[in-house]
Amino acid sequence: MQRRYLSLAAAIATTMTLTLTGCGSGSGSDDVTLKLIAADYGDSRANGSQHYWDELARAFEEKNPGIKVDVEVYSWTDVDKKVEDLVKDGHAPDLAQIGAYADYAAKGQLYSADQLLSIPTQADFTPSLAEAGEYKRVQYGMPFGASTRRLFYNKKLFSQAGITSPPASWDDIAHDAQLLKARGVKMPFALPLGPEETQAETMQWMLSGGGGYTDSIGKYTIDSPENVKAFKWLKDDLVGKGLTGVDPAKLNREDAFEGFADGEVGMLNGHPALMKQAAAKGIDYGTVELPGAHGKAKATMGVADWMMAFKQGGHRAQAGKFLDFVYSKKNVEKFSGEYGLLPVTSAASQAMLADDKYAKFHGFLKQLAGAEFYPANKTSWPLISKTVKAKMGAAVGPRGNPSGVLTDIQNTADTADSAAE
C-alpha cells in the first residue's frame, strides 16, 4: 500500500515538473524569444522608438516570464527593406511594424488578426482602420499609429497679410497665397511633391477635388476627371503663378514641415506631428479641415502603419499574447501621445477625446472615422506609390502635363492589377 502511494507521489511530482517546464519558468527550454522589427517615429535619438519598445518589452516580460521580446528599430528609410530581405532569406521576424502588409498576406505568410488577438482586442480597433487592414476581406494588417490631415496656417503671417479667416476652398487658397506672396512670404503654400512622400500630398488633392486613387469597389481611378482637374488647377493656379515659392518636385514633406516651423511657410497640408514641431519654434498656428474645389473637401486622408505577424517562426500564441498587451488602452494612448499620432483603438480614442491635454488632437481624431486610406490592401500599391513619387512633381511644373501623367500611372496600375489576378 505504501509503495502504491510512493509511486503516485512520484508520478504527480513528474507531472508538475513537466507542467512547470511547459509553462516556461524564465530559463526553461520552452522559453520563446519573439523577434520584432519596428519603425522609428522619433525625431531624435533621445526620443526614438527604441526607448518605447524596450520599456514595453520589459513590462511584458515581467508579466510573462516565458516570453522574451527582442526589438530592433530602423528608420522609415530602411525598415520595409529590412523586413523584405529577412523574409527573402528565410528568416522572417515574428512581428513587423512597417508600412505595408498586403504582399505578405497574398503569399500566405501572415497570421490573420483573429488567429492572434483576443476578441476584445480585435473588436476595439477603429472600424475604418480595421477595414483598411483587410486583404480579401480578412484582416492581416493591424493598425499601428494613425493620422489624418488638416490644413495648417501661420496666424502671424495671415494677420500681416490682412487675411482674417483661413481658406475654405481652392479659390480661397489661391487668393490668400497671393496676399502672402505680396507680403514677401517665402512659401505662401508649401506643396511637397518631392520623392519623400508624394503619394500622400497627391491623395490629399485628389480627395479635395472629389476623386481619389480608387473607387468604392477598389478599382484604380487615377486618371479620373476629378483628379485631372485637381492637378491642372495646381499647375495653372498655384504653381504657375509662383505661389508655392519653390519647385514642388524638389520639395520633400520633411523640408516643408521645417519651413513651416521656421516661419517661412504660410500654409500647407499637415498631420499631427507638425503641431509639436511648430510649437517648439514658437509658431502660432491654426488648423482647419482641408479645403475643396468648392468648399470643404469630401474627405480627409487617413494614414495607418501596420503591425503584422509572420507564420514562419510558429509563435502564434506568444505573438498574440504580446499583441494583446501592445494594444491595451494604456499602451496605445501612451504611444500616440508620445509620438504625435492618433490612437488606433476606440478605447484609447475616447480617452484622448475626453482629455483636455490632447485638445489640439481632437480635430484630427474626429476625422479618423470617415477618413480614406491608401489602397494598401492591393498588392500593386507599393509599385503605384513608387510611380507616383517619381512622376507627380513634374506633372505640375512648367512643362508638366497632369492628364498625361495621370493616364500613364493609370496604365501602370491596370497592368499591375491584371498581373496580380
Short mmCIF file of C-alpha atoms in Angstrom, two decimals:
data_model
loop_
_atom_site.label_atom_id
_atom_site.label_comp_id
_atom_site.label_asym_id
_atom_site.label_seq_id
_atom_site.Cartn_x
_atom_site.Cartn_y
_atom_site.Cartn_z
CA MET A 1 0.00 0.00 0.00
CA GLN A 2 2.76 2.40 0.96
CA ARG A 3 4.59 1.53 -2.27
CA ARG A 4 1.49 2.47 -4.28
CA TYR A 5 1.33 5.89 -2.58
CA LEU A 6 5.03 6.49 -3.25
CA SER A 7 4.54 5.68 -6.93
CA LEU A 8 1.57 8.03 -7.13
CA ALA A 9 3.53 10.81 -5.43
CA ALA A 10 6.39 10.33 -7.88
CA ALA A 11 4.01 10.48 -10.82
CA ILE A 12 2.42 13.69 -9.51
CA ALA A 13 5.86 15.24 -8.98
CA THR A 14 6.91 14.31 -12.51
CA THR A 15 3.68 15.76 -13.93
CA MET A 16 4.14 19.00 -12.00
CA THR A 17 7.71 19.30 -13.25
CA LEU A 18 6.64 18.82 -16.84
CA THR A 19 3.80 21.28 -16.43
CA LEU A 20 6.07 23.95 -14.98
CA THR A 21 8.64 23.42 -17.71
CA GLY A 22 5.97 23.64 -20.39
CA CYS A 23 4.70 26.93 -19.00
CA GLY A 24 8.17 28.39 -19.05
CA SER A 25 9.92 29.47 -15.87
CA GLY A 26 12.06 32.16 -17.45
CA SER A 27 15.02 29.92 -18.09
CA GLY A 28 13.50 26.65 -19.26
CA SER A 29 13.98 25.02 -22.63
CA ASP A 30 10.48 26.07 -23.71
CA ASP A 31 11.20 29.81 -23.42
CA VAL A 32 10.37 31.74 -26.58
CA THR A 33 12.03 34.90 -27.91
CA LEU A 34 9.86 36.94 -30.24
CA LYS A 35 11.69 38.97 -32.86
CA LEU A 36 10.09 42.32 -33.72
CA ILE A 37 11.27 44.73 -36.40
CA ALA A 38 9.75 48.19 -35.93
CA ALA A 39 9.88 51.64 -37.49
CA ASP A 40 11.25 54.72 -35.74
CA TYR A 41 8.79 57.53 -35.00
CA GLY A 42 11.17 59.71 -33.01
CA ASP A 43 12.63 62.96 -34.31
CA SER A 44 15.91 62.49 -32.42
CA ARG A 45 17.96 59.75 -30.79
CA ALA A 46 16.66 60.87 -27.40
CA ASN A 47 13.03 60.09 -28.16
CA GLY A 48 13.47 57.29 -30.69
CA SER A 49 11.01 54.41 -30.73
CA GLN A 50 13.65 52.01 -29.39
CA HIS A 51 13.11 53.54 -25.94
CA TYR A 52 9.36 52.94 -26.14
CA TRP A 53 9.71 49.33 -27.26
CA ASP A 54 12.43 48.46 -24.74
CA GLU A 55 10.27 49.74 -21.89
CA LEU A 56 7.20 47.98 -23.23
CA ALA A 57 9.08 44.69 -23.69
CA ARG A 58 10.41 44.82 -20.13
CA ALA A 59 6.92 45.38 -18.74
CA PHE A 60 5.54 42.49 -20.80
CA GLU A 61 8.36 40.12 -19.86
CA GLU A 62 7.79 40.77 -16.16
CA LYS A 63 4.22 39.51 -16.55
CA ASN A 64 5.12 36.71 -18.97
CA PRO A 65 8.44 35.22 -17.82
CA GLY A 66 8.43 32.51 -20.51
CA ILE A 67 8.41 35.01 -23.38
CA LYS A 68 11.23 37.39 -24.32
CA VAL A 69 10.80 40.17 -26.87
CA ASP A 70 13.79 41.29 -28.94
CA VAL A 71 13.06 44.56 -30.76
CA GLU A 72 15.14 46.18 -33.49
CA VAL A 73 14.10 49.66 -34.64
CA TYR A 74 15.01 51.06 -38.05
CA SER A 75 14.37 54.37 -39.80
CA TRP A 76 11.45 54.58 -42.19
CA THR A 77 14.00 54.76 -44.99
CA ASP A 78 15.26 51.27 -44.14
CA VAL A 79 12.63 49.33 -42.22
CA ASP A 80 10.48 47.97 -45.07
CA LYS A 81 13.55 46.80 -46.98
CA LYS A 82 14.96 45.18 -43.82
CA VAL A 83 11.83 43.06 -43.37
CA GLU A 84 11.69 42.25 -47.08
CA ASP A 85 15.28 40.99 -47.01
CA LEU A 86 14.73 38.88 -43.88
CA VAL A 87 11.67 37.25 -45.43
CA LYS A 88 13.52 36.54 -48.69
CA ASP A 89 16.40 34.98 -46.75
CA GLY A 90 14.03 32.65 -44.89
CA HIS A 91 14.40 34.46 -41.55
CA ALA A 92 11.10 36.30 -41.22
CA PRO A 93 10.65 38.10 -37.90
CA ASP A 94 7.78 37.01 -35.70
CA LEU A 95 6.38 40.53 -35.84
CA ALA A 96 6.94 43.52 -38.11
CA GLN A 97 5.63 47.05 -37.71
CA ILE A 98 6.07 48.62 -41.14
CA GLY A 99 4.24 50.38 -43.97
CA ALA A 100 2.57 47.61 -45.99
CA TYR A 101 1.17 44.14 -45.38
CA ALA A 102 -0.79 43.04 -48.49
CA ASP A 103 2.08 41.41 -50.40
CA TYR A 104 2.91 39.16 -47.44
CA ALA A 105 -0.76 38.36 -46.88
CA ALA A 106 -1.22 37.44 -50.54
CA LYS A 107 1.64 34.94 -50.27
CA GLY A 108 0.10 33.28 -47.21
CA GLN A 109 2.95 34.34 -44.93
CA LEU A 110 0.92 36.08 -42.22
CA TYR A 111 -1.39 35.06 -39.41
CA SER A 112 -4.79 36.73 -39.62
CA ALA A 113 -5.76 39.06 -36.78
CA ASP A 114 -8.39 36.64 -35.45
CA GLN A 115 -5.72 33.92 -35.15
CA LEU A 116 -3.69 36.19 -32.89
CA LEU A 117 -5.79 38.60 -30.88
CA SER A 118 -8.37 38.16 -28.18
CA ILE A 119 -11.88 39.07 -29.30
CA PRO A 120 -11.98 42.30 -27.17
CA THR A 121 -8.65 43.48 -28.63
CA GLN A 122 -9.65 42.90 -32.24
CA ALA A 123 -13.08 44.45 -31.72
CA ASP A 124 -11.51 47.59 -30.25
CA PHE A 125 -9.80 48.70 -33.47
CA THR A 126 -11.36 51.79 -35.04
CA PRO A 127 -13.60 50.22 -37.74
CA SER A 128 -12.22 52.23 -40.67
CA LEU A 129 -8.69 51.20 -39.71
CA ALA A 130 -9.59 47.54 -39.25
CA GLU A 131 -11.19 47.54 -42.70
CA ALA A 132 -8.11 49.17 -44.23
CA GLY A 133 -6.09 46.25 -42.84
CA GLU A 134 -8.05 43.62 -44.77
CA TYR A 135 -6.84 41.55 -47.69
CA LYS A 136 -9.70 39.74 -49.45
CA ARG A 137 -11.96 40.63 -46.51
CA VAL A 138 -9.69 39.05 -43.89
CA GLN A 139 -7.73 41.31 -41.55
CA TYR A 140 -3.99 40.69 -41.65
CA GLY A 141 -2.77 44.24 -41.08
CA MET A 142 -3.25 45.50 -37.53
CA PRO A 143 -3.15 49.30 -37.48
CA PHE A 144 -0.33 50.83 -35.50
CA GLY A 145 -0.18 54.59 -35.37
CA ALA A 146 -2.60 56.64 -37.45
CA SER A 147 -3.05 60.20 -38.62
CA THR A 148 -5.39 62.37 -40.62
CA ARG A 149 -4.62 65.58 -42.47
CA ARG A 150 -5.69 69.18 -41.94
CA LEU A 151 -4.58 72.48 -43.43
CA PHE A 152 -2.14 74.34 -41.18
CA TYR A 153 -1.78 78.11 -41.43
CA ASN A 154 0.55 80.62 -39.77
CA LYS A 155 -1.65 83.08 -37.88
CA LYS A 156 1.02 85.78 -37.70
CA LEU A 157 1.71 85.71 -41.44
CA PHE A 158 -2.01 85.68 -42.18
CA SER A 159 -2.57 88.71 -39.97
CA GLN A 160 0.32 90.61 -41.55
CA ALA A 161 -1.17 89.91 -44.99
CA GLY A 162 -4.59 91.14 -43.91
CA ILE A 163 -6.20 87.67 -44.04
CA THR A 164 -8.90 87.40 -41.40
CA SER A 165 -10.01 83.78 -41.78
CA PRO A 166 -8.45 80.51 -43.00
CA PRO A 167 -9.24 79.27 -46.53
CA ALA A 168 -12.32 77.13 -47.13
CA SER A 169 -11.94 76.45 -50.88
CA TRP A 170 -9.31 76.28 -53.61
CA ASP A 171 -10.16 79.83 -54.66
CA ASP A 172 -9.51 80.96 -51.08
CA ILE A 173 -6.14 79.19 -51.08
CA ALA A 174 -5.07 80.95 -54.29
CA HIS A 175 -6.36 84.34 -53.07
CA ASP A 176 -4.65 84.06 -49.68
CA ALA A 177 -1.44 82.79 -51.24
CA GLN A 178 -1.34 85.87 -53.49
CA LEU A 179 -1.65 88.13 -50.44
CA LEU A 180 1.08 86.20 -48.62
CA LYS A 181 3.35 86.42 -51.66
CA ALA A 182 2.81 90.18 -51.82
CA ARG A 183 3.97 90.39 -48.20
CA GLY A 184 7.21 88.59 -49.11
CA VAL A 185 6.41 85.18 -47.60
CA LYS A 186 8.97 82.70 -48.96
CA MET A 187 6.50 79.84 -49.50
CA PRO A 188 2.88 81.06 -49.46
CA PHE A 189 1.65 77.48 -49.93
CA ALA A 190 4.13 74.64 -49.48
CA LEU A 191 3.38 71.83 -51.92
CA PRO A 192 5.72 68.88 -51.19
CA LEU A 193 5.67 66.70 -54.30
CA GLY A 194 9.29 65.65 -53.93
CA PRO A 195 10.25 61.97 -53.74
CA GLU A 196 9.80 61.53 -49.98
CA GLU A 197 6.02 61.41 -49.56
CA THR A 198 4.46 62.49 -52.84
CA GLN A 199 1.82 59.78 -52.65
CA ALA A 200 0.35 61.47 -49.56
CA GLU A 201 0.17 65.02 -50.93
CA THR A 202 -1.22 63.61 -54.17
CA MET A 203 -4.02 61.77 -52.40
CA GLN A 204 -4.98 64.86 -50.39
CA TRP A 205 -5.51 66.87 -53.56
CA MET A 206 -7.39 64.02 -55.20
CA LEU A 207 -9.78 63.82 -52.24
CA SER A 208 -10.22 67.58 -52.02
CA GLY A 209 -11.27 67.57 -55.67
CA GLY A 210 -13.81 64.80 -55.18
CA GLY A 211 -11.62 62.00 -56.55
CA GLY A 212 -9.18 59.50 -55.12
CA TYR A 213 -6.86 56.64 -56.01
CA THR A 214 -9.70 54.11 -56.22
CA ASP A 215 -13.48 53.92 -56.44
CA SER A 216 -15.87 52.34 -53.95
CA ILE A 217 -15.09 48.80 -55.16
CA GLY A 218 -11.33 49.24 -55.11
CA LYS A 219 -10.68 49.83 -58.82
CA TYR A 220 -7.97 52.37 -59.60
CA THR A 221 -9.37 55.70 -60.85
CA ILE A 222 -6.10 57.63 -61.02
CA ASP A 223 -6.91 59.40 -64.30
CA SER A 224 -10.48 60.32 -63.34
CA PRO A 225 -11.79 63.75 -64.48
CA GLU A 226 -11.79 64.91 -60.85
CA ASN A 227 -8.12 64.03 -60.37
CA VAL A 228 -7.10 65.60 -63.68
CA LYS A 229 -8.96 68.79 -62.74
CA ALA A 230 -7.24 68.93 -59.34
CA PHE A 231 -3.73 68.73 -60.75
CA LYS A 232 -4.48 71.07 -63.64
CA TRP A 233 -5.64 73.60 -61.04
CA LEU A 234 -2.43 73.13 -59.06
CA LYS A 235 -0.32 73.59 -62.18
CA ASP A 236 -2.15 76.66 -63.51
CA ASP A 237 -3.45 78.47 -60.43
CA LEU A 238 -0.89 77.72 -57.75
CA VAL A 239 2.47 76.59 -59.10
CA GLY A 240 2.19 78.53 -62.37
CA LYS A 241 1.55 81.77 -60.50
CA GLY A 242 4.58 81.36 -58.26
CA LEU A 243 2.54 80.72 -55.11
CA THR A 244 4.49 77.69 -53.91
CA GLY A 245 7.80 79.54 -53.68
CA VAL A 246 9.89 76.56 -54.77
CA ASP A 247 9.56 73.78 -57.34
CA PRO A 248 7.18 71.21 -55.76
CA ALA A 249 9.10 68.35 -57.41
CA LYS A 250 12.13 69.31 -55.31
CA LEU A 251 10.32 69.88 -52.00
CA ASN A 252 10.05 67.00 -49.54
CA ARG A 253 7.46 66.85 -46.78
CA GLU A 254 10.14 66.98 -44.08
CA ASP A 255 11.55 70.21 -45.54
CA ALA A 256 8.06 71.72 -45.91
CA PHE A 257 7.35 71.00 -42.24
CA GLU A 258 10.69 72.50 -41.24
CA GLY A 259 9.90 75.60 -43.31
CA PHE A 260 6.56 75.99 -41.52
CA ALA A 261 8.25 75.65 -38.14
CA ASP A 262 10.78 78.29 -39.20
CA GLY A 263 8.02 80.75 -40.12
CA GLU A 264 8.74 80.65 -43.87
CA VAL A 265 5.52 78.90 -44.96
CA GLY A 266 2.09 80.50 -44.94
CA MET A 267 0.05 77.30 -45.19
CA LEU A 268 0.34 73.62 -46.05
CA ASN A 269 -1.36 70.28 -45.52
CA GLY A 270 -0.03 68.54 -42.43
CA HIS A 271 -0.51 65.80 -39.87
CA PRO A 272 -0.50 65.93 -36.04
CA ALA A 273 3.28 65.65 -35.62
CA LEU A 274 3.66 69.11 -37.16
CA MET A 275 1.92 70.63 -34.14
CA LYS A 276 4.77 69.70 -31.81
CA GLN A 277 7.38 70.79 -34.35
CA ALA A 278 5.74 74.20 -34.87
CA ALA A 279 5.08 74.79 -31.17
CA ALA A 280 8.73 74.07 -30.36
CA LYS A 281 9.71 77.02 -32.59
CA GLY A 282 7.03 79.31 -31.15
CA ILE A 283 4.80 79.36 -34.24
CA ASP A 284 1.23 80.50 -33.61
CA TYR A 285 -0.75 78.29 -35.97
CA GLY A 286 -4.27 77.14 -36.67
CA THR A 287 -5.71 74.10 -38.42
CA VAL A 288 -8.89 73.57 -40.44
CA GLU A 289 -10.38 70.76 -42.49
CA LEU A 290 -8.90 70.51 -45.97
CA PRO A 291 -10.44 73.00 -48.41
CA GLY A 292 -12.03 71.51 -51.53
CA ALA A 293 -12.74 72.73 -55.03
CA HIS A 294 -15.95 74.47 -53.95
CA GLY A 295 -15.88 74.27 -50.18
CA LYS A 296 -14.83 71.69 -47.62
CA ALA A 297 -13.15 68.57 -49.07
CA LYS A 298 -15.35 65.47 -49.35
CA ALA A 299 -12.94 63.55 -47.11
CA THR A 300 -9.57 63.78 -45.47
CA MET A 301 -6.76 61.35 -45.96
CA GLY A 302 -6.05 58.86 -43.23
CA VAL A 303 -2.74 57.09 -42.88
CA ALA A 304 -2.06 53.99 -40.84
CA ASP A 305 1.09 51.98 -40.40
CA TRP A 306 0.77 48.26 -39.88
CA MET A 307 1.67 45.54 -37.44
CA MET A 308 1.79 42.00 -38.82
CA ALA A 309 2.77 38.56 -37.56
CA PHE A 310 4.65 36.07 -39.73
CA LYS A 311 3.87 32.35 -39.59
CA GLN A 312 7.41 31.13 -40.18
CA GLY A 313 8.55 31.06 -36.54
CA GLY A 314 5.38 29.30 -35.41
CA HIS A 315 4.97 31.52 -32.34
CA ARG A 316 1.31 32.33 -32.86
CA ALA A 317 0.18 32.07 -29.23
CA GLN A 318 3.12 34.05 -27.83
CA ALA A 319 2.84 36.74 -30.52
CA GLY A 320 -0.88 37.05 -29.84
CA LYS A 321 -0.31 37.45 -26.12
CA PHE A 322 2.24 40.20 -26.75
CA LEU A 323 -0.06 41.99 -29.20
CA ASP A 324 -2.93 41.96 -26.70
CA PHE A 325 -0.52 43.76 -24.36
CA VAL A 326 0.65 46.19 -27.07
CA TYR A 327 -2.94 47.18 -27.87
CA SER A 328 -4.10 47.77 -24.30
CA LYS A 329 -5.71 51.19 -23.84
CA LYS A 330 -2.86 52.42 -21.64
CA ASN A 331 -0.12 51.47 -24.11
CA VAL A 332 -1.92 52.75 -27.23
CA GLU A 333 -2.64 56.08 -25.56
CA LYS A 334 0.95 56.41 -24.33
CA PHE A 335 2.48 55.70 -27.74
CA SER A 336 0.08 58.06 -29.54
CA GLY A 337 0.67 60.93 -27.13
CA GLU A 338 4.42 60.49 -27.14
CA TYR A 339 4.81 60.49 -30.94
CA GLY A 340 2.04 62.83 -32.04
CA LEU A 341 -0.13 60.13 -33.60
CA LEU A 342 -3.80 59.19 -33.34
CA PRO A 343 -4.86 56.11 -31.37
CA VAL A 344 -5.95 53.12 -33.45
CA THR A 345 -8.40 51.73 -30.88
CA SER A 346 -11.79 53.04 -29.79
CA ALA A 347 -10.93 52.86 -26.09
CA ALA A 348 -7.77 54.95 -26.43
CA SER A 349 -9.51 57.36 -28.82
CA GLN A 350 -12.31 58.01 -26.34
CA ALA A 351 -9.75 58.56 -23.59
CA MET A 352 -7.87 61.09 -25.73
CA LEU A 353 -11.08 62.92 -26.70
CA ALA A 354 -12.02 63.21 -23.03
CA ASP A 355 -8.64 64.65 -22.03
CA ASP A 356 -8.09 68.40 -22.49
CA LYS A 357 -4.35 67.71 -22.58
CA TYR A 358 -4.92 66.43 -26.11
CA ALA A 359 -7.29 69.21 -27.21
CA LYS A 360 -5.24 70.05 -30.29
CA PHE A 361 -5.52 66.44 -31.45
CA HIS A 362 -9.31 66.42 -31.26
CA GLY A 363 -9.90 67.93 -34.72
CA PHE A 364 -7.67 65.28 -36.30
CA LEU A 365 -9.18 62.48 -34.24
CA LYS A 366 -12.79 63.35 -35.06
CA GLN A 367 -11.94 62.97 -38.76
CA LEU A 368 -10.50 59.48 -38.40
CA ALA A 369 -13.74 57.51 -38.62
CA GLY A 370 -14.57 58.94 -42.04
CA ALA A 371 -11.03 59.19 -43.42
CA GLU A 372 -9.98 57.46 -46.64
CA PHE A 373 -6.80 55.42 -46.72
CA TYR A 374 -4.21 54.34 -49.24
CA PRO A 375 -5.30 51.19 -51.11
CA ALA A 376 -2.81 49.24 -49.00
CA ASN A 377 -4.88 46.07 -49.42
CA LYS A 378 -3.81 45.91 -53.09
CA THR A 379 -0.55 44.08 -53.82
CA SER A 380 0.03 46.59 -56.63
CA TRP A 381 0.02 49.58 -54.25
CA PRO A 382 3.78 49.65 -53.47
CA LEU A 383 4.53 49.91 -57.21
CA ILE A 384 1.88 52.60 -57.75
CA SER A 385 3.11 54.57 -54.75
CA LYS A 386 6.67 54.42 -56.12
CA THR A 387 5.45 55.54 -59.56
CA VAL A 388 3.51 58.47 -58.09
CA LYS A 389 6.61 59.56 -56.17
CA ALA A 390 8.64 59.53 -59.37
CA LYS A 391 6.20 61.40 -61.61
CA MET A 392 3.68 63.68 -59.89
CA GLY A 393 6.05 66.50 -59.01
CA ALA A 394 6.94 67.16 -62.65
CA ALA A 395 3.26 66.98 -63.64
CA VAL A 396 2.57 70.40 -62.10
CA GLY A 397 5.79 72.04 -63.37
CA PRO A 398 6.06 74.50 -66.28
CA ARG A 399 6.29 71.72 -68.86
CA GLY A 400 4.03 69.35 -66.96
CA ASN A 401 1.04 67.50 -68.36
CA PRO A 402 -1.22 66.41 -65.46
CA SER A 403 -3.62 64.48 -67.69
CA GLY A 404 -0.82 62.61 -69.46
CA VAL A 405 0.99 61.72 -66.24
CA LEU A 406 -2.17 60.50 -64.51
CA THR A 407 -3.08 58.40 -67.53
CA ASP A 408 0.41 56.93 -67.57
CA ILE A 409 0.14 55.96 -63.90
CA GLN A 410 -3.35 54.55 -64.50
CA ASN A 411 -1.97 52.30 -67.24
CA THR A 412 0.76 51.08 -64.87
CA ALA A 413 -1.90 50.36 -62.25
CA ASP A 414 -4.15 48.47 -64.66
CA THR A 415 -1.24 46.33 -65.85
CA ALA A 416 -0.14 45.58 -62.27
CA ASP A 417 -3.68 44.65 -61.22
CA SER A 418 -4.10 42.35 -64.22
CA ALA A 419 -0.85 40.60 -63.41
CA ALA A 420 -1.98 40.06 -59.81
CA GLU A 421 -5.25 38.37 -60.78
#
